[in-house]
């Protein structure tokens, strides 16, 4: 379920590197965005699409970088080392990221954006239902709560989803990166307080989705306690 990360010493941003700015840059002399800095820390060729980070997570990071205000973008820099080495090949990771982004954006998005977000949320929720042990048509609580805050869009999305085919074969490669970017734009342009904070919090929570689950601590029997026999 979770992505794996090889043991490493966490990189840190070197001094003298460019301040984060919007868009793609041909070289560090021209500036740097979030994922270009990640490529530098990973020791890869300078790129905003480095191999060191899951493609959909990188798409969200680029969108958050570009849609954050100039004053707030610097607060994203401490998160750059956290995306280096995060990867994974399970569709569930992409669906969980899409669901996180759409349910976070749906309640605050402008009305004209809510239908797209609601359709994407239902698609991601449906992709996760079996693995989460839910019955067909049973929504996760977070999905239901987000849809309840946009009832007209939710009703339209349910009708649309009932008539549309299942997930596209390009769900991971095309749909999810588009969805997470659309969610970031929806948050940035929403009439909501502190959209910059919402964008950063979304990226923080997205990174947490891709971190391996912590191992349960091994418990040792108390000294002198009799060993439990197995039958």
PDB file of C-alpha atoms in Angstrom:
ATOM      1  CA  UNK A   1       0.000   0.000   0.000  1.00  0.00           C
ATOM      2  CA  UNK A   2       2.727   2.430   0.887  1.00  0.00           C
ATOM      3  CA  UNK A   3       5.704   3.533  -1.140  1.00  0.00           C
ATOM      4  CA  UNK A   4       9.163   2.487  -0.150  1.00  0.00           C
ATOM      5  CA  UNK A   5      12.178   4.647   0.368  1.00  0.00           C
ATOM      6  CA  UNK A   6      15.742   3.359   0.473  1.00  0.00           C
ATOM      7  CA  UNK A   7      17.658   4.229   3.654  1.00  0.00           C
ATOM      8  CA  UNK A   8      19.564   7.451   3.151  1.00  0.00           C
ATOM      9  CA  UNK A   9      20.787  10.546   4.843  1.00  0.00           C
ATOM     10  CA  UNK A  10      18.087  13.191   4.236  1.00  0.00           C
ATOM     11  CA  UNK A  11      19.412  15.865   1.873  1.00  0.00           C
ATOM     12  CA  UNK A  12      19.235  19.504   2.747  1.00  0.00           C
ATOM     13  CA  UNK A  13      19.082  22.555   0.534  1.00  0.00           C
ATOM     14  CA  UNK A  14      22.540  24.053   0.039  1.00  0.00           C
ATOM     15  CA  UNK A  15      23.170  27.696   0.656  1.00  0.00           C
ATOM     16  CA  UNK A  16      23.237  30.046  -2.301  1.00  0.00           C
ATOM     17  CA  UNK A  17      20.586  28.191  -4.314  1.00  0.00           C
ATOM     18  CA  UNK A  18      17.872  30.181  -6.133  1.00  0.00           C
ATOM     19  CA  UNK A  19      14.714  31.328  -4.390  1.00  0.00           C
ATOM     20  CA  UNK A  20      11.712  29.250  -5.445  1.00  0.00           C
ATOM     21  CA  UNK A  21       9.747  30.770  -8.307  1.00  0.00           C
ATOM     22  CA  UNK A  22       6.987  29.774 -10.718  1.00  0.00           C
ATOM     23  CA  UNK A  23       7.402  27.620 -13.763  1.00  0.00           C
ATOM     24  CA  UNK A  24      10.211  25.713 -15.411  1.00  0.00           C
ATOM     25  CA  UNK A  25      13.777  27.017 -15.486  1.00  0.00           C
ATOM     26  CA  UNK A  26      16.505  25.993 -17.927  1.00  0.00           C
ATOM     27  CA  UNK A  27      19.225  26.166 -15.278  1.00  0.00           C
ATOM     28  CA  UNK A  28      19.717  27.202 -11.631  1.00  0.00           C
ATOM     29  CA  UNK A  29      20.967  30.550 -12.916  1.00  0.00           C
ATOM     30  CA  UNK A  30      17.469  31.227 -14.238  1.00  0.00           C
ATOM     31  CA  UNK A  31      15.743  30.272 -10.980  1.00  0.00           C
ATOM     32  CA  UNK A  32      14.239  27.109  -9.517  1.00  0.00           C
ATOM     33  CA  UNK A  33      10.867  25.579  -8.743  1.00  0.00           C
ATOM     34  CA  UNK A  34      10.110  23.010  -6.046  1.00  0.00           C
ATOM     35  CA  UNK A  35      10.722  19.908  -8.136  1.00  0.00           C
ATOM     36  CA  UNK A  36      13.805  21.327  -9.861  1.00  0.00           C
ATOM     37  CA  UNK A  37      15.343  21.739  -6.440  1.00  0.00           C
ATOM     38  CA  UNK A  38      14.339  18.145  -5.675  1.00  0.00           C
ATOM     39  CA  UNK A  39      16.155  16.970  -8.799  1.00  0.00           C
ATOM     40  CA  UNK A  40      19.265  18.840  -7.640  1.00  0.00           C
ATOM     41  CA  UNK A  41      19.152  17.301  -4.163  1.00  0.00           C
ATOM     42  CA  UNK A  42      18.678  13.834  -5.682  1.00  0.00           C
ATOM     43  CA  UNK A  43      21.759  14.272  -7.854  1.00  0.00           C
ATOM     44  CA  UNK A  44      19.726  13.996 -11.047  1.00  0.00           C
ATOM     45  CA  UNK A  45      19.792  16.043 -14.208  1.00  0.00           C
ATOM     46  CA  UNK A  46      18.166  19.464 -13.641  1.00  0.00           C
ATOM     47  CA  UNK A  47      14.454  18.896 -14.312  1.00  0.00           C
ATOM     48  CA  UNK A  48      11.016  19.622 -12.894  1.00  0.00           C
ATOM     49  CA  UNK A  49      10.058  16.002 -13.697  1.00  0.00           C
ATOM     50  CA  UNK A  50      12.790  14.067 -11.840  1.00  0.00           C
ATOM     51  CA  UNK A  51      12.688  10.304 -11.392  1.00  0.00           C
ATOM     52  CA  UNK A  52      13.266  10.634  -7.643  1.00  0.00           C
ATOM     53  CA  UNK A  53       9.602  11.408  -6.881  1.00  0.00           C
ATOM     54  CA  UNK A  54       6.319   9.694  -7.700  1.00  0.00           C
ATOM     55  CA  UNK A  55       4.896  11.350 -10.841  1.00  0.00           C
ATOM     56  CA  UNK A  56       1.529  12.337  -9.361  1.00  0.00           C
ATOM     57  CA  UNK A  57       3.079  13.661  -6.152  1.00  0.00           C
ATOM     58  CA  UNK A  58       5.528  15.672  -8.260  1.00  0.00           C
ATOM     59  CA  UNK A  59       2.606  17.051 -10.284  1.00  0.00           C
ATOM     60  CA  UNK A  60       0.980  18.255  -7.075  1.00  0.00           C
ATOM     61  CA  UNK A  61       4.242  19.803  -5.864  1.00  0.00           C
ATOM     62  CA  UNK A  62       4.624  21.709  -9.138  1.00  0.00           C
ATOM     63  CA  UNK A  63       1.033  22.933  -8.948  1.00  0.00           C
ATOM     64  CA  UNK A  64       1.376  24.043  -5.325  1.00  0.00           C
ATOM     65  CA  UNK A  65       4.650  25.791  -6.168  1.00  0.00           C
ATOM     66  CA  UNK A  66       3.139  27.649  -9.111  1.00  0.00           C
ATOM     67  CA  UNK A  67      -0.147  28.551  -7.428  1.00  0.00           C
ATOM     68  CA  UNK A  68       1.318  29.769  -4.143  1.00  0.00           C
ATOM     69  CA  UNK A  69       1.852  33.487  -3.810  1.00  0.00           C
ATOM     70  CA  UNK A  70       5.366  34.874  -4.131  1.00  0.00           C
ATOM     71  CA  UNK A  71       5.373  35.774  -0.435  1.00  0.00           C
ATOM     72  CA  UNK A  72       4.328  32.280   0.676  1.00  0.00           C
ATOM     73  CA  UNK A  73       6.292  30.108  -1.743  1.00  0.00           C
ATOM     74  CA  UNK A  74       9.428  30.196   0.375  1.00  0.00           C
ATOM     75  CA  UNK A  75       7.591  28.285   3.108  1.00  0.00           C
ATOM     76  CA  UNK A  76       7.526  25.266   0.781  1.00  0.00           C
ATOM     77  CA  UNK A  77      11.317  24.951   0.629  1.00  0.00           C
ATOM     78  CA  UNK A  78      11.713  22.882   3.841  1.00  0.00           C
ATOM     79  CA  UNK A  79       9.454  20.226   2.282  1.00  0.00           C
ATOM     80  CA  UNK A  80      11.691  19.644  -0.751  1.00  0.00           C
ATOM     81  CA  UNK A  81      13.964  16.994   0.864  1.00  0.00           C
ATOM     82  CA  UNK A  82      10.852  15.095   1.961  1.00  0.00           C
ATOM     83  CA  UNK A  83       9.826  14.214  -1.614  1.00  0.00           C
ATOM     84  CA  UNK A  84      13.244  12.881  -2.659  1.00  0.00           C
ATOM     85  CA  UNK A  85      13.036   9.102  -2.872  1.00  0.00           C
ATOM     86  CA  UNK A  86       9.266   8.836  -2.550  1.00  0.00           C
ATOM     87  CA  UNK A  87       7.890   6.498  -5.175  1.00  0.00           C
ATOM     88  CA  UNK A  88       5.495   3.614  -5.573  1.00  0.00           C
ATOM     89  CA  UNK A  89       3.812   1.608  -8.310  1.00  0.00           C
ATOM     90  CA  UNK A  90       0.432   0.787  -6.797  1.00  0.00           C
ATOM     91  CA  UNK A  91      -2.672   2.374  -8.299  1.00  0.00           C
ATOM     92  CA  UNK A  92      -4.045   2.776  -4.778  1.00  0.00           C
ATOM     93  CA  UNK A  93      -1.400   5.430  -4.076  1.00  0.00           C
ATOM     94  CA  UNK A  94      -2.548   7.496  -7.035  1.00  0.00           C
ATOM     95  CA  UNK A  95      -6.202   7.072  -6.086  1.00  0.00           C
ATOM     96  CA  UNK A  96      -5.545   8.094  -2.474  1.00  0.00           C
ATOM     97  CA  UNK A  97      -3.710  11.189  -3.640  1.00  0.00           C
ATOM     98  CA  UNK A  98      -6.529  12.105  -6.032  1.00  0.00           C
ATOM     99  CA  UNK A  99      -9.090  11.592  -3.278  1.00  0.00           C
ATOM    100  CA  UNK A 100      -7.117  13.694  -0.808  1.00  0.00           C
ATOM    101  CA  UNK A 101      -6.790  16.579  -3.270  1.00  0.00           C
ATOM    102  CA  UNK A 102     -10.366  16.555  -4.517  1.00  0.00           C
ATOM    103  CA  UNK A 103     -12.000  16.276  -1.113  1.00  0.00           C
ATOM    104  CA  UNK A 104      -9.773  19.060   0.200  1.00  0.00           C
ATOM    105  CA  UNK A 105     -10.643  21.366  -2.720  1.00  0.00           C
ATOM    106  CA  UNK A 106     -14.319  20.538  -3.219  1.00  0.00           C
ATOM    107  CA  UNK A 107     -15.782  22.404  -0.214  1.00  0.00           C
ATOM    108  CA  UNK A 108     -14.007  25.685  -1.052  1.00  0.00           C
ATOM    109  CA  UNK A 109     -13.885  25.577  -4.858  1.00  0.00           C
ATOM    110  CA  UNK A 110     -15.894  27.891  -7.065  1.00  0.00           C
ATOM    111  CA  UNK A 111     -19.193  26.409  -8.181  1.00  0.00           C
ATOM    112  CA  UNK A 112     -18.074  25.990 -11.788  1.00  0.00           C
ATOM    113  CA  UNK A 113     -15.180  23.780 -10.636  1.00  0.00           C
ATOM    114  CA  UNK A 114     -17.087  21.613  -8.185  1.00  0.00           C
ATOM    115  CA  UNK A 115     -18.604  19.233 -10.719  1.00  0.00           C
ATOM    116  CA  UNK A 116     -15.208  18.149 -12.052  1.00  0.00           C
ATOM    117  CA  UNK A 117     -13.870  17.736  -8.523  1.00  0.00           C
ATOM    118  CA  UNK A 118     -16.904  15.726  -7.448  1.00  0.00           C
ATOM    119  CA  UNK A 119     -16.601  13.353 -10.422  1.00  0.00           C
ATOM    120  CA  UNK A 120     -12.895  12.868  -9.698  1.00  0.00           C
ATOM    121  CA  UNK A 121     -13.580  12.256  -6.002  1.00  0.00           C
ATOM    122  CA  UNK A 122     -16.170   9.592  -6.794  1.00  0.00           C
ATOM    123  CA  UNK A 123     -13.796   7.886  -9.249  1.00  0.00           C
ATOM    124  CA  UNK A 124     -10.959   7.790  -6.724  1.00  0.00           C
ATOM    125  CA  UNK A 125     -13.265   6.611  -3.944  1.00  0.00           C
ATOM    126  CA  UNK A 126     -14.607   3.842  -6.172  1.00  0.00           C
ATOM    127  CA  UNK A 127     -11.060   2.722  -6.999  1.00  0.00           C
ATOM    128  CA  UNK A 128     -10.287   2.344  -3.296  1.00  0.00           C
ATOM    129  CA  UNK A 129     -13.542   0.774  -2.112  1.00  0.00           C
ATOM    130  CA  UNK A 130     -12.549  -2.875  -2.540  1.00  0.00           C
ATOM    131  CA  UNK A 131      -9.166  -2.506  -0.882  1.00  0.00           C
ATOM    132  CA  UNK A 132     -10.715  -0.617   2.015  1.00  0.00           C
ATOM    133  CA  UNK A 133     -13.256  -3.387   2.608  1.00  0.00           C
ATOM    134  CA  UNK A 134     -16.256  -1.287   1.596  1.00  0.00           C
ATOM    135  CA  UNK A 135     -19.278  -2.483  -0.333  1.00  0.00           C
ATOM    136  CA  UNK A 136     -19.891  -1.233  -3.870  1.00  0.00           C
ATOM    137  CA  UNK A 137     -21.426   2.226  -3.693  1.00  0.00           C
ATOM    138  CA  UNK A 138     -20.418   2.777  -0.064  1.00  0.00           C
ATOM    139  CA  UNK A 139     -18.472   6.012   0.225  1.00  0.00           C
ATOM    140  CA  UNK A 140     -15.598   6.606   2.601  1.00  0.00           C
ATOM    141  CA  UNK A 141     -16.601   9.022   5.392  1.00  0.00           C
ATOM    142  CA  UNK A 142     -14.251  11.743   4.153  1.00  0.00           C
ATOM    143  CA  UNK A 143     -15.611  11.522   0.634  1.00  0.00           C
ATOM    144  CA  UNK A 144     -19.190  11.698   1.848  1.00  0.00           C
ATOM    145  CA  UNK A 145     -18.432  14.701   4.052  1.00  0.00           C
ATOM    146  CA  UNK A 146     -16.823  16.610   1.171  1.00  0.00           C
ATOM    147  CA  UNK A 147     -19.667  15.824  -1.224  1.00  0.00           C
ATOM    148  CA  UNK A 148     -22.227  16.883   1.365  1.00  0.00           C
ATOM    149  CA  UNK A 149     -20.706  20.372   1.288  1.00  0.00           C
ATOM    150  CA  UNK A 150     -21.381  20.640  -2.455  1.00  0.00           C
ATOM    151  CA  UNK A 151     -24.737  18.847  -2.823  1.00  0.00           C
ATOM    152  CA  UNK A 152     -25.649  20.085  -6.310  1.00  0.00           C
ATOM    153  CA  UNK A 153     -22.264  19.144  -7.741  1.00  0.00           C
ATOM    154  CA  UNK A 154     -22.426  15.809  -5.924  1.00  0.00           C
ATOM    155  CA  UNK A 155     -25.851  14.980  -7.403  1.00  0.00           C
ATOM    156  CA  UNK A 156     -24.643  15.886 -10.905  1.00  0.00           C
ATOM    157  CA  UNK A 157     -21.456  13.836 -10.437  1.00  0.00           C
ATOM    158  CA  UNK A 158     -23.416  10.778  -9.317  1.00  0.00           C
ATOM    159  CA  UNK A 159     -25.588  10.952 -12.445  1.00  0.00           C
ATOM    160  CA  UNK A 160     -22.557  11.466 -14.660  1.00  0.00           C
ATOM    161  CA  UNK A 161     -20.591   8.647 -13.035  1.00  0.00           C
ATOM    162  CA  UNK A 162     -23.511   6.231 -13.400  1.00  0.00           C
ATOM    163  CA  UNK A 163     -23.510   6.797 -17.169  1.00  0.00           C
ATOM    164  CA  UNK A 164     -19.749   6.911 -17.736  1.00  0.00           C
ATOM    165  CA  UNK A 165     -17.419   3.927 -18.146  1.00  0.00           C
ATOM    166  CA  UNK A 166     -14.954   2.846 -15.487  1.00  0.00           C
ATOM    167  CA  UNK A 167     -11.484   4.225 -14.881  1.00  0.00           C
ATOM    168  CA  UNK A 168      -9.410   5.031 -17.921  1.00  0.00           C
ATOM    169  CA  UNK A 169      -6.380   2.875 -18.661  1.00  0.00           C
ATOM    170  CA  UNK A 170      -4.410   6.116 -18.401  1.00  0.00           C
ATOM    171  CA  UNK A 171      -5.759   6.861 -14.922  1.00  0.00           C
ATOM    172  CA  UNK A 172      -2.314   6.972 -13.318  1.00  0.00           C
ATOM    173  CA  UNK A 173      -0.354   8.553 -16.161  1.00  0.00           C
ATOM    174  CA  UNK A 174      -2.824  11.238 -17.245  1.00  0.00           C
ATOM    175  CA  UNK A 175      -5.941  11.508 -15.093  1.00  0.00           C
ATOM    176  CA  UNK A 176      -4.414  11.737 -11.619  1.00  0.00           C
ATOM    177  CA  UNK A 177      -1.764  14.383 -12.456  1.00  0.00           C
ATOM    178  CA  UNK A 178      -4.502  16.463 -14.087  1.00  0.00           C
ATOM    179  CA  UNK A 179      -6.820  16.015 -11.101  1.00  0.00           C
ATOM    180  CA  UNK A 180      -4.258  17.044  -8.490  1.00  0.00           C
ATOM    181  CA  UNK A 181      -3.280  20.096 -10.513  1.00  0.00           C
ATOM    182  CA  UNK A 182      -6.926  21.057 -10.971  1.00  0.00           C
ATOM    183  CA  UNK A 183      -7.493  20.737  -7.230  1.00  0.00           C
ATOM    184  CA  UNK A 184      -4.533  23.007  -6.474  1.00  0.00           C
ATOM    185  CA  UNK A 185      -5.818  25.656  -8.895  1.00  0.00           C
ATOM    186  CA  UNK A 186      -9.285  25.387  -7.355  1.00  0.00           C
ATOM    187  CA  UNK A 187      -7.895  26.027  -3.884  1.00  0.00           C
ATOM    188  CA  UNK A 188      -5.671  28.891  -5.030  1.00  0.00           C
ATOM    189  CA  UNK A 189      -8.567  30.669  -6.759  1.00  0.00           C
ATOM    190  CA  UNK A 190     -11.193  29.925  -4.112  1.00  0.00           C
ATOM    191  CA  UNK A 191     -12.808  32.649  -2.044  1.00  0.00           C
ATOM    192  CA  UNK A 192     -11.417  31.117   1.110  1.00  0.00           C
ATOM    193  CA  UNK A 193      -9.133  32.476   3.821  1.00  0.00           C
ATOM    194  CA  UNK A 194      -5.422  31.693   3.575  1.00  0.00           C
ATOM    195  CA  UNK A 195      -5.286  29.638   0.353  1.00  0.00           C
ATOM    196  CA  UNK A 196      -1.484  29.548   0.651  1.00  0.00           C
ATOM    197  CA  UNK A 197      -1.786  27.745   3.970  1.00  0.00           C
ATOM    198  CA  UNK A 198      -4.312  25.326   2.471  1.00  0.00           C
ATOM    199  CA  UNK A 199      -1.963  24.542  -0.416  1.00  0.00           C
ATOM    200  CA  UNK A 200       1.013  23.911   1.844  1.00  0.00           C
ATOM    201  CA  UNK A 201      -1.053  21.743   4.202  1.00  0.00           C
ATOM    202  CA  UNK A 202      -2.289  19.741   1.214  1.00  0.00           C
ATOM    203  CA  UNK A 203       1.277  19.074   0.079  1.00  0.00           C
ATOM    204  CA  UNK A 204       2.332  18.101   3.616  1.00  0.00           C
ATOM    205  CA  UNK A 205      -0.530  15.599   3.859  1.00  0.00           C
ATOM    206  CA  UNK A 206       0.164  14.274   0.368  1.00  0.00           C
ATOM    207  CA  UNK A 207       3.793  13.589   1.262  1.00  0.00           C
ATOM    208  CA  UNK A 208       2.608  11.703   4.344  1.00  0.00           C
ATOM    209  CA  UNK A 209       0.531   9.386   2.108  1.00  0.00           C
ATOM    210  CA  UNK A 210       3.688   8.197   0.380  1.00  0.00           C
ATOM    211  CA  UNK A 211       5.772   7.589   3.474  1.00  0.00           C
ATOM    212  CA  UNK A 212       6.119   3.965   4.564  1.00  0.00           C
ATOM    213  CA  UNK A 213       3.981   2.979   7.517  1.00  0.00           C
ATOM    214  CA  UNK A 214       6.056   2.886  10.729  1.00  0.00           C
ATOM    215  CA  UNK A 215       6.928  -0.592  11.907  1.00  0.00           C
ATOM    216  CA  UNK A 216       5.302  -1.729  15.122  1.00  0.00           C
ATOM    217  CA  UNK A 217       7.832  -1.873  17.968  1.00  0.00           C
ATOM    218  CA  UNK A 218       8.906  -5.373  18.857  1.00  0.00           C
ATOM    219  CA  UNK A 219       7.985  -6.304  22.409  1.00  0.00           C
ATOM    220  CA  UNK A 220      10.307  -8.519  24.388  1.00  0.00           C
ATOM    221  CA  UNK A 221       9.027 -10.727  27.218  1.00  0.00           C
ATOM    222  CA  UNK A 222       9.819  -9.453  30.674  1.00  0.00           C
ATOM    223  CA  UNK A 223      12.977 -10.915  32.210  1.00  0.00           C
ATOM    224  CA  UNK A 224      12.176 -14.012  34.149  1.00  0.00           C
ATOM    225  CA  UNK A 225       8.733 -14.400  32.595  1.00  0.00           C
ATOM    226  CA  UNK A 226       7.976 -17.934  31.373  1.00  0.00           C
ATOM    227  CA  UNK A 227       8.002 -18.387  27.625  1.00  0.00           C
ATOM    228  CA  UNK A 228       4.591 -18.927  26.063  1.00  0.00           C
ATOM    229  CA  UNK A 229       4.304 -22.369  24.546  1.00  0.00           C
ATOM    230  CA  UNK A 230       2.772 -22.853  21.104  1.00  0.00           C
ATOM    231  CA  UNK A 231       0.584 -25.756  20.262  1.00  0.00           C
TER     232      UNK A 231
END
